Coordinates of C-alpha atoms in Angstrom, one line a residue:
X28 CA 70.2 116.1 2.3
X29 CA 70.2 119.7 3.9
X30 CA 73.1 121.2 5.4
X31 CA 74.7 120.6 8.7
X32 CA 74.5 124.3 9.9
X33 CA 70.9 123.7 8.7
X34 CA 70.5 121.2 11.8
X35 CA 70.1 123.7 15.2
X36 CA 71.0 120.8 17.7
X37 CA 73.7 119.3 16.1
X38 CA 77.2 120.9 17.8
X39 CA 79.1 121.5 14.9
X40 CA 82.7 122.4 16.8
X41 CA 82.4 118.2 17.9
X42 CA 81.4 117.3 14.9
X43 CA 84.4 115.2 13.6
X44 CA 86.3 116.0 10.4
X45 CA 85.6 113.1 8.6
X46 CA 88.3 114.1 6.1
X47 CA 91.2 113.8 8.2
X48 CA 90.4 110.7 10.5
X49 CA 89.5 108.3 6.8
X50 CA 92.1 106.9 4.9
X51 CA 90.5 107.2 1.4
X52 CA 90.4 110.8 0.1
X53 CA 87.4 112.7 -1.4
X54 CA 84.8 110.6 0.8
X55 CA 83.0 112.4 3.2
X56 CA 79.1 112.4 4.8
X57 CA 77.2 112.4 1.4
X58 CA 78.8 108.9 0.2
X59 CA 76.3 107.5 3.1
X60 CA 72.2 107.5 2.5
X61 CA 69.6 106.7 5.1
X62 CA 68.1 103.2 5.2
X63 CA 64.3 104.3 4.6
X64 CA 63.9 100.7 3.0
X65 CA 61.9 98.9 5.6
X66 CA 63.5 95.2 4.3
X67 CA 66.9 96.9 4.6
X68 CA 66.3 97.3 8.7
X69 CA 66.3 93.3 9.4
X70 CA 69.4 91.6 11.0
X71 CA 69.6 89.5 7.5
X72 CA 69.2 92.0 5.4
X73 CA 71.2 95.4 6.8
X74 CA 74.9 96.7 5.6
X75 CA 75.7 97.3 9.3
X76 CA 78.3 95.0 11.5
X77 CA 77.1 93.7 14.4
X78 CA 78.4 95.1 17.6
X79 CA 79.1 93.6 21.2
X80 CA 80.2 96.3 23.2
X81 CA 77.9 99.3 24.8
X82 CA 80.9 101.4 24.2
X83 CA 81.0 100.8 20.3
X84 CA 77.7 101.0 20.0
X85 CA 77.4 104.5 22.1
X86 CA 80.4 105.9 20.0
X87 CA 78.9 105.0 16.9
X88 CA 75.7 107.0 17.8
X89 CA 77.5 110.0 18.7
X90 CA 79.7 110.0 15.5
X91 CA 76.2 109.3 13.4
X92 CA 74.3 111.8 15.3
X93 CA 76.8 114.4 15.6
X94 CA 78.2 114.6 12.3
X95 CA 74.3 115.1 11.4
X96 CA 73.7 112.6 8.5
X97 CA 69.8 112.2 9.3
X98 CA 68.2 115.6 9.9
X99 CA 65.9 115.0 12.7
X100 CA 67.9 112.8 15.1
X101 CA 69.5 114.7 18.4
X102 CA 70.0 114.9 21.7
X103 CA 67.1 112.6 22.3
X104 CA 68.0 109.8 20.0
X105 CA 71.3 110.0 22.1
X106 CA 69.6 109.6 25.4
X107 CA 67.5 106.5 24.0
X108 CA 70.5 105.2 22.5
X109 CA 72.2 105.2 26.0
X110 CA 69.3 103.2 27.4
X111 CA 69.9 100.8 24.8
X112 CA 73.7 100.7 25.6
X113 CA 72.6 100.0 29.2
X114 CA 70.4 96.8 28.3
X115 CA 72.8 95.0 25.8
X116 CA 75.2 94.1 28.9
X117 CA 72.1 91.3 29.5
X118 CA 73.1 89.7 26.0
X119 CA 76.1 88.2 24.9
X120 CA 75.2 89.0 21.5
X121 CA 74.4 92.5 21.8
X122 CA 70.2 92.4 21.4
X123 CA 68.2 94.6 23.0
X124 CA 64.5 94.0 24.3
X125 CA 62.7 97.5 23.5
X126 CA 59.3 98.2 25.2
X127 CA 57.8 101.5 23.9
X128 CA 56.1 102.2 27.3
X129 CA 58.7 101.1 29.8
X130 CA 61.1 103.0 27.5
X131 CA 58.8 105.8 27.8
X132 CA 58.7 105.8 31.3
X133 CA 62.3 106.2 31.8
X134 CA 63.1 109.0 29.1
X135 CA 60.0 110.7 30.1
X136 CA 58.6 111.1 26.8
X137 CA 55.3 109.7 24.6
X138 CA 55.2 107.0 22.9
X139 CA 55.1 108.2 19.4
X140 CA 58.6 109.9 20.0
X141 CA 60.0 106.7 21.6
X142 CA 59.1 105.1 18.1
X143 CA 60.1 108.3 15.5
X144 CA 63.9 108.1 17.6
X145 CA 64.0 104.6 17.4
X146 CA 62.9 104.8 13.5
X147 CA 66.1 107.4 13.3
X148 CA 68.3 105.1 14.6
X149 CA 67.2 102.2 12.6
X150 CA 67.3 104.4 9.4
X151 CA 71.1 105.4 10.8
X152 CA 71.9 102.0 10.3
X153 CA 72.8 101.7 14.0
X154 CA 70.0 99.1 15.1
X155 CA 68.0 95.9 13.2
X156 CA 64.9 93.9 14.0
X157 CA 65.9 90.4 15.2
X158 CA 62.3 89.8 16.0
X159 CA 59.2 91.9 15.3
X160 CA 56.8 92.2 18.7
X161 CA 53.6 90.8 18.9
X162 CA 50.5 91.0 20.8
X163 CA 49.8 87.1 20.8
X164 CA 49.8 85.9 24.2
X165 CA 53.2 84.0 24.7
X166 CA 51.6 82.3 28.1
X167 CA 49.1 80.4 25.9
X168 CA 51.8 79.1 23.8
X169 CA 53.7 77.8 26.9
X170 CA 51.4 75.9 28.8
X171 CA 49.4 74.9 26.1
X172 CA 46.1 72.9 27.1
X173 CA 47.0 73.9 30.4
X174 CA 46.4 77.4 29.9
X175 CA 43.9 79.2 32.0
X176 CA 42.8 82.9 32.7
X177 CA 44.8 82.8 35.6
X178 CA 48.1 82.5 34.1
X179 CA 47.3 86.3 32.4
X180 CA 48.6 87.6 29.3
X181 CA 52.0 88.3 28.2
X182 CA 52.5 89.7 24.6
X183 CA 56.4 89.4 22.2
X184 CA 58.6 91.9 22.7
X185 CA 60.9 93.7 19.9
X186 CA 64.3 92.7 19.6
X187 CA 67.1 95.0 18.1
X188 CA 71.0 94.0 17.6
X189 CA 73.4 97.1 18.0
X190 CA 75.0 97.4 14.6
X191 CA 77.4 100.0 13.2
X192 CA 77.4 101.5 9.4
X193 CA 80.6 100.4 7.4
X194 CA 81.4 104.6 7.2
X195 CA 82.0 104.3 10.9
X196 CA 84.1 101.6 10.7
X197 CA 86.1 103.5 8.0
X198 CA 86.1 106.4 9.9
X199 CA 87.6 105.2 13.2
X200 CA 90.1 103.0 11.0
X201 CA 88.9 99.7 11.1
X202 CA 89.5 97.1 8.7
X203 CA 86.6 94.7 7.8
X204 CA 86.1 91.4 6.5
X205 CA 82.9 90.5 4.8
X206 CA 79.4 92.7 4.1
X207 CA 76.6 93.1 6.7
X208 CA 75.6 91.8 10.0
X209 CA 78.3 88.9 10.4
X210 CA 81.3 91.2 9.3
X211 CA 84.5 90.9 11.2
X212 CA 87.2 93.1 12.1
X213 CA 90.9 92.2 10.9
X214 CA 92.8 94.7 11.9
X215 CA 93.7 98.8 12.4
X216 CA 94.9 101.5 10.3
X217 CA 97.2 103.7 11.7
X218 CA 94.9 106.2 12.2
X219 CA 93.1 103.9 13.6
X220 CA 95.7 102.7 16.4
X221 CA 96.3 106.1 16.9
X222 CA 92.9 107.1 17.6
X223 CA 92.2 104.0 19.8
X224 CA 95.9 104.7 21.9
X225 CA 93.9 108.8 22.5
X226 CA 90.6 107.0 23.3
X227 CA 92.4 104.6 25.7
X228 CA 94.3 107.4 27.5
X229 CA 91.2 109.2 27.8
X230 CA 89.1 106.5 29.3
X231 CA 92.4 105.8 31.6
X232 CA 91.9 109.7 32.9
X233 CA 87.9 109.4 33.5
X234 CA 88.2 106.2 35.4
X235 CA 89.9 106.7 39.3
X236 CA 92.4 105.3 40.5
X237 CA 90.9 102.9 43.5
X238 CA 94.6 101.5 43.7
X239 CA 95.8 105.2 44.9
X240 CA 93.4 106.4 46.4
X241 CA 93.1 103.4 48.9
X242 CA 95.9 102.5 51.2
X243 CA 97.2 98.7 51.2
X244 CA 95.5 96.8 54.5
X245 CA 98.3 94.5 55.8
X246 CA 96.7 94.1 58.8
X247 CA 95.3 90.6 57.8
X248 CA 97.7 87.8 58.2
X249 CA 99.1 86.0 54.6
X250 CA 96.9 84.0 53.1
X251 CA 98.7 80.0 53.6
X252 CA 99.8 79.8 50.1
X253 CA 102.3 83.4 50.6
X254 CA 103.4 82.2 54.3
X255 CA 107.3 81.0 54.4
X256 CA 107.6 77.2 54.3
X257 CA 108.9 75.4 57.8
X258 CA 111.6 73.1 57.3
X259 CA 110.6 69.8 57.4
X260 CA 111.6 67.6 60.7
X261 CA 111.1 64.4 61.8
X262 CA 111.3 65.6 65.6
X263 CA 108.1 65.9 67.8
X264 CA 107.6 69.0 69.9
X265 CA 108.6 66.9 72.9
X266 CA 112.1 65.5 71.9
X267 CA 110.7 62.4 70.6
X268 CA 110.1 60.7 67.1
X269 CA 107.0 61.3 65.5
X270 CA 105.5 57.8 64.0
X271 CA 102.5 59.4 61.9
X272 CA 101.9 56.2 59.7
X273 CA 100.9 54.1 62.8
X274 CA 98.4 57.2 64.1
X275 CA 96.7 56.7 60.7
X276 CA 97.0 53.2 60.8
X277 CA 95.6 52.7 64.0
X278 CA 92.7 55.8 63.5
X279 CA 89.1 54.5 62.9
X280 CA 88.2 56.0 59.8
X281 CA 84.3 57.1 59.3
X282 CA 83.6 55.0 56.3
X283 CA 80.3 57.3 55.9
X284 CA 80.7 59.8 52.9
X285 CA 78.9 63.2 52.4
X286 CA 78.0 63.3 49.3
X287 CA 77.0 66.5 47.9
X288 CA 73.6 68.2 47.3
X289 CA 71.6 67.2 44.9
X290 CA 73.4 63.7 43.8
X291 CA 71.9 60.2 43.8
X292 CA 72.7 57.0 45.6
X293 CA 73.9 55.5 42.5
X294 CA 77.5 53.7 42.5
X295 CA 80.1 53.3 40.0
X296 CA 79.3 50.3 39.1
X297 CA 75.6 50.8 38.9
X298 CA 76.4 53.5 36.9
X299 CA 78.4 51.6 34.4
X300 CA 76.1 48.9 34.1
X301 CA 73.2 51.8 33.1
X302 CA 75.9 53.0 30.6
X303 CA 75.9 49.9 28.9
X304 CA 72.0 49.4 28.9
X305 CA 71.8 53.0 27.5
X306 CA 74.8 51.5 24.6
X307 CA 72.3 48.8 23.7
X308 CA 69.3 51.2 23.3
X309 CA 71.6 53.9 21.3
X310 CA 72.4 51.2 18.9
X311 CA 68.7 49.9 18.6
X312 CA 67.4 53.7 18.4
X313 CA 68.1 55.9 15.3
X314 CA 67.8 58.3 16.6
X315 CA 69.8 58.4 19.9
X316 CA 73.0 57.1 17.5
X317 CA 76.2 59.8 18.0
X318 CA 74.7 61.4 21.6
X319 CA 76.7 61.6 24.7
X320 CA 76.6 58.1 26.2
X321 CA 77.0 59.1 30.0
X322 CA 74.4 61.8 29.8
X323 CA 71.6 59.5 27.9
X324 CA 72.1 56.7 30.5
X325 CA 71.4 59.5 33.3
X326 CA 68.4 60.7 31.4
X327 CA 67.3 56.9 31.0
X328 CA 67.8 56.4 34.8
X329 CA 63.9 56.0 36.0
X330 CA 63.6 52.8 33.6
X331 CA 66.1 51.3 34.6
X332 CA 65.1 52.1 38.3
X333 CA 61.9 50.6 37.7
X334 CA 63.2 47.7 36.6
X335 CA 63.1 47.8 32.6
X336 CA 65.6 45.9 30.6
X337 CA 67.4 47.3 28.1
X338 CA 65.1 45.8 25.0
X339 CA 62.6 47.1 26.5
X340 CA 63.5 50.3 27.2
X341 CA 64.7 50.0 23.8
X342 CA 61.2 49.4 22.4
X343 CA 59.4 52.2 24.3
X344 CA 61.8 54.3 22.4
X345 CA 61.2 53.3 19.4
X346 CA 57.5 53.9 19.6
X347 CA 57.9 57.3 20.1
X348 CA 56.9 59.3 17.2
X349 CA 60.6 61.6 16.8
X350 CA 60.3 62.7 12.5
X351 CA 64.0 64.3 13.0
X352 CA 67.2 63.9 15.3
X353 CA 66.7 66.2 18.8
X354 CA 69.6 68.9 18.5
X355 CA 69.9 67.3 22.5
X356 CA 69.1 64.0 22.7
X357 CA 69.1 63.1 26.5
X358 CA 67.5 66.3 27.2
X359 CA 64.5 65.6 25.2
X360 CA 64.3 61.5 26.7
X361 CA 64.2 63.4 29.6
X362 CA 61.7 65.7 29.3
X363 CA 59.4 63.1 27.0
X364 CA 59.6 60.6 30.1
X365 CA 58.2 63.1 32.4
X366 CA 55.5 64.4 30.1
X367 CA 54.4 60.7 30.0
X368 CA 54.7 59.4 33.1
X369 CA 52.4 62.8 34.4
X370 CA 50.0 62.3 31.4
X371 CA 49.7 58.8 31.9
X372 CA 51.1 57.4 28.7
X373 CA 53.9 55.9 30.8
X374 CA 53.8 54.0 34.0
X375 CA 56.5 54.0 36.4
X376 CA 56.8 53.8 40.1
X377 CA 55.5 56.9 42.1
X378 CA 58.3 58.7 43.5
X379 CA 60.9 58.2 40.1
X380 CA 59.1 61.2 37.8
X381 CA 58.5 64.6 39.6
X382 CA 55.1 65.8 39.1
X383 CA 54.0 69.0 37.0
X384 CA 53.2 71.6 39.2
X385 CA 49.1 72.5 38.8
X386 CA 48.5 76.3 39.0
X387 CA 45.8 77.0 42.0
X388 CA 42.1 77.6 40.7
X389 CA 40.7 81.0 41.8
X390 CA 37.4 82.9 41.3
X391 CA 39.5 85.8 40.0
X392 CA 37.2 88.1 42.5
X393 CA 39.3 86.6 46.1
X394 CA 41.7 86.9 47.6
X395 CA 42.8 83.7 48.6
X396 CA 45.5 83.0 46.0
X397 CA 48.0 85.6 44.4
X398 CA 46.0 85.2 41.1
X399 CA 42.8 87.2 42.9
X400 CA 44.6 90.6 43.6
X401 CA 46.2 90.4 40.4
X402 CA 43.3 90.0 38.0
X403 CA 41.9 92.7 40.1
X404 CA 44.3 95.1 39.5
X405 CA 44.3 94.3 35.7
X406 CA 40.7 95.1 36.2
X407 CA 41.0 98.3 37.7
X408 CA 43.8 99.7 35.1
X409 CA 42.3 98.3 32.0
X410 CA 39.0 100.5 33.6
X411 CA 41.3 103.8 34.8
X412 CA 42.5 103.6 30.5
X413 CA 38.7 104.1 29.7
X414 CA 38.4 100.3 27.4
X415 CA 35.0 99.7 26.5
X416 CA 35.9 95.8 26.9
X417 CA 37.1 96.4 30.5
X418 CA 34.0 98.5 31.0
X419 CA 31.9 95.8 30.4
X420 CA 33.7 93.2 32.4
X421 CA 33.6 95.3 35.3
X422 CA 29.3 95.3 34.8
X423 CA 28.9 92.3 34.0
X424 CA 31.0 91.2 37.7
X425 CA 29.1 93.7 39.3
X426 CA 26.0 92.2 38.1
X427 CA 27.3 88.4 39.1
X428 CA 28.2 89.7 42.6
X429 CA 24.7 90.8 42.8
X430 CA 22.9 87.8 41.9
X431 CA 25.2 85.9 44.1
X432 CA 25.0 87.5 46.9
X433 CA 21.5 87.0 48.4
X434 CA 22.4 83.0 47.3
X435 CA 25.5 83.2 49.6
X436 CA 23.5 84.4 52.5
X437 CA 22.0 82.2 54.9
X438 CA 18.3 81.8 54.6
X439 CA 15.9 83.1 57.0
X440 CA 13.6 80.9 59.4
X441 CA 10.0 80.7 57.5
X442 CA 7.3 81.0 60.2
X443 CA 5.1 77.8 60.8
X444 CA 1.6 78.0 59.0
X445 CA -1.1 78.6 60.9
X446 CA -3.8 76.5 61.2
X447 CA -7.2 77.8 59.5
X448 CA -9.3 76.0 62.0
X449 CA -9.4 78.5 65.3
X450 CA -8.4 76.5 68.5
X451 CA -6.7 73.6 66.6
X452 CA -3.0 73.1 68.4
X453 CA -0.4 71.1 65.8
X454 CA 1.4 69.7 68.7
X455 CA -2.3 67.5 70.0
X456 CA -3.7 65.9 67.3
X457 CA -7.1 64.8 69.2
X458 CA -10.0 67.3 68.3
X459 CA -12.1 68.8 70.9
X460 CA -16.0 68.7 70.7
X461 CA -16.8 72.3 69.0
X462 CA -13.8 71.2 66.3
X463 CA -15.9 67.8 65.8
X464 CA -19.1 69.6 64.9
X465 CA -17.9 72.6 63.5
X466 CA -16.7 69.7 60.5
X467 CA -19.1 67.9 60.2
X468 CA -21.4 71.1 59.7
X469 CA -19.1 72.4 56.9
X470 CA -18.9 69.3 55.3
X471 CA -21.1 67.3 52.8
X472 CA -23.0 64.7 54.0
X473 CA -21.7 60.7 53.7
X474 CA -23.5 58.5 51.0
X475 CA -23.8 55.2 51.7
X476 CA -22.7 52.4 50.1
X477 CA -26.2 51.4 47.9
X478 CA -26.9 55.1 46.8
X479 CA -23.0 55.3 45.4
X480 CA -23.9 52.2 43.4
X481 CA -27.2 53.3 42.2
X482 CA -25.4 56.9 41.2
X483 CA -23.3 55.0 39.6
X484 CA -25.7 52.4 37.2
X485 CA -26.9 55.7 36.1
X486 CA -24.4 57.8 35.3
X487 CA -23.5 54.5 33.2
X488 CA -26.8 54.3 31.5
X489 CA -26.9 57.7 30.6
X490 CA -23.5 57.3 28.8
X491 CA -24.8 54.3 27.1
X492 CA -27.9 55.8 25.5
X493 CA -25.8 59.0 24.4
X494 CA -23.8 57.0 22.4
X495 CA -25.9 54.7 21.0
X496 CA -28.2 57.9 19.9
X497 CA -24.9 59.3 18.4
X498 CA -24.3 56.2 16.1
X499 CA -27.6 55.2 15.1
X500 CA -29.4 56.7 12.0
X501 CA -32.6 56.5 9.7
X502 CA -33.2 56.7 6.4
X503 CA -34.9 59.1 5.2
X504 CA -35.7 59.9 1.1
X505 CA -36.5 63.3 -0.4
X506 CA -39.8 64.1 -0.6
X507 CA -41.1 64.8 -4.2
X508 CA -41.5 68.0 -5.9
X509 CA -44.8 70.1 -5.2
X510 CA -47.2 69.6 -8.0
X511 CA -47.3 73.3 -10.0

């Protein structure tokens, strides 16, 4: 490990004096080493705590960074750190989605550095993979068999947690409990407290004072719950005695309730009778056995509103192919009735089971549903990156469009033949005089019945007599040899 004064962007007069702040004597920057183990970087694996709080995990970059225990990591790995900071308020664990190019978009850097400062941080022991990203597509996997091209791809993103190293911890004077990412905090130090009491008062001076520096508005009237109680009377307003009970007695109530959004027609006693169909199938089902009894008769709710009893409701369940318990049970019933009831392995009523939404077909080329424009401008960026693939898709559309153009226009009006005999008119068919003799002149002559017959006798007899030559032969022995 090279020295700090070594390091040109570390700013050694904030670098902390590790010495003094730490309890245990004789410690100081060399007791830590860099993680360069790439198994050592996981969430089950790493010697860091886990953190919550953007504010830990921001002051346990800048005492990392600043007291210069990796040699490369600076002002930029603190400026990626704080856009980490900013996206762990979305997770009540402290994970962080990292994208290199959005990332790189908002630091204004390249890629490769967005990954070496990320790779500084990791080997700091400040971040850990809680899942690797991936370029499968994530829409196949959720729609399954429904997937089509419109639905577009969507690769994994990375996942880090914000973790802290233990010589942090020890540092600011925190006491821990256990090793790695599930280590808690017990307790303080004094240094501790008293670093935590100057951090405190400092925070207290950065943040205004919106209390002072905006005057109290009493101009509003009290809210009911401050205003001063009346004294209760019996007295009306005109001298005489109020008699409230018969007014209510005597009022004509609306007996029509509003119930509120989004709740069914069913009554209490419908509702108690479903809860005791739904006992009946939990104890039949193994299941069901140790749900919530109230929310699997609401998930069971369209058999019984089309009409099923409970035994048979109870044998549709158990012909459902469930190898372990669901960690939800009524969520799942639900959900497995409506994939049923849509795919047709379960009938019930129309109207009970919402249908599945179908995604609208497109050409990819039109604009007539939101998937046309989009697949276009995939088109065009995957071409404006220079990909070979996205060069050939962009031919081999051009060349569609040109074949199917010429079949989308409408075809032209073919001119009527004309006629090869001169004077003839399709719209008469009688034939004048010159037509008449101008045919028969052209044409061969007309045989008549007995000389088509005696053609004909011939034409046989000639056959016959070719093939009778054809099958007919003579004997005929070698002559002898010529006398010498």
């Amino acid at each position: 490990m090279q020295h700090v004064s070594a390091c040109r962007h570390i700013n050694l007069t904030a670098c902390p004096d590790i010495s003094e702040i730490r309890p245990v004597s004789g410690a100081s920057r060399r007791a830590f080493t860099l993680v360069r183990d790439v198994a050592a970087q996981e969430v089950d694996t790493t010697a860091s705590r886990q953190l919550r709080r953007a504010v830990d995990f921001l002051s346990a970059v800048r005492f990392m960074v600043e007291a210069g225990f990796h040699p490369h990591a600076g002002p930029t790995t603190l400026r990626l750190a704080e856009v980490f900071a900013t996206r762990m308020v979305r997770s009540k664990d402290g994970h962080v989605p990292f994208s290199a190019e959005a990332t790189a978009r908002t630091l204004g850097l390249k890629r490769r550095a967005v990954f070496n400062h990320a790779r500084y941080l990791r080997e700091l022991g400040l971040i850990a993979y809680v899942e690797h990203g991936s370029k499968r597509n994530v829409l196949r996997s959720r729609h399954g068999a429904n997937w089509t091209n419109e639905h577009g791809y969507r690769s994994t993103a990375t996942l880090f947690a914000a973790v802290a190293p233990r010589i942090w911890d020890e540092a600011t004077g925190r006491r821990i409990r256990g090793e790695g990412y599930h280590a808690r905090i017990i307790g303080f130090t004094e240094t501790g407290r008293r670093l935590a009491a100057t951090t405190a008062r400092e925070h207290r001076r950065e943040r205004p004072n919106d209390q002072q520096a905006k005057p109290v508005d009493n101009s509003r009237p009290c809210t009911p719950s401050v205003e001063v109680p009346k004294p209760h009377t019996t007295l009306a307003v005109d001298g005489e005695i109020k008699d409230t009970t018969r007014k209510r007695t005597c009022r004509k109530r609306n007996d029509r309730r509003h119930r509120a959004k989004g709740s069914t027609n069913w009554t209490a006693a419908r509702t108690a009778a479903a809860m005791q169909e739904a006992h009946f199938v939990r104890l039949h089902t193994w299941w069901t056995q140790g749900s919530c009894l109230r929310q699997l008769a609401y998930a069971l709710r369209p058999c019984f509103e089309a009409g099923w009893t409970r035994e048979e409701t109870a044998r549709e369940l158990a012909r459902w192919t469930v190898p372990l318990r669901p960690r939800h049970v009524a969520s799942y019933v639900a959900s497995e009735i409506r994939r049923r009831a849509n795919t047709g392995q379960l009938h019930l009523p129309d109207g009970l089971i919402t249908p599945y939404r179908q995604p609208e077909t497109s050409t990819w080329d039109d604009g007539t549903t939101p998937h046309g424009p989009r697949y276009a401008t995939m088109q065009t960026r995957k071409a404006y990156t220079h990909r070979p693939a996205a060069t050939r898709a962009a031919a081999t559309l051009t060349q569609t469009r040109r074949q199917v153009t010429p079949q989308r226009q409408p075809a032209q009006e073919q001119p009527a033949p004309q006629s090869r005999i001169p004077g003839a008119h399709p719209e008469n068919v009688l034939l004048t005089h010159q037509e008449i003799a101008s045919l028969v002149k052209n044409s061969p002559p007309i045989l008549a019945g007995e000389t088509l017959w005696a053609q004909a006798e011939e034409a046989t007899e000639h056959r016959l007599d070719t093939e009778n030559r054809r099958e007919s032969w003579e004997y005929n022995p070698p002559a002898p040899p010529e006398p010498r």
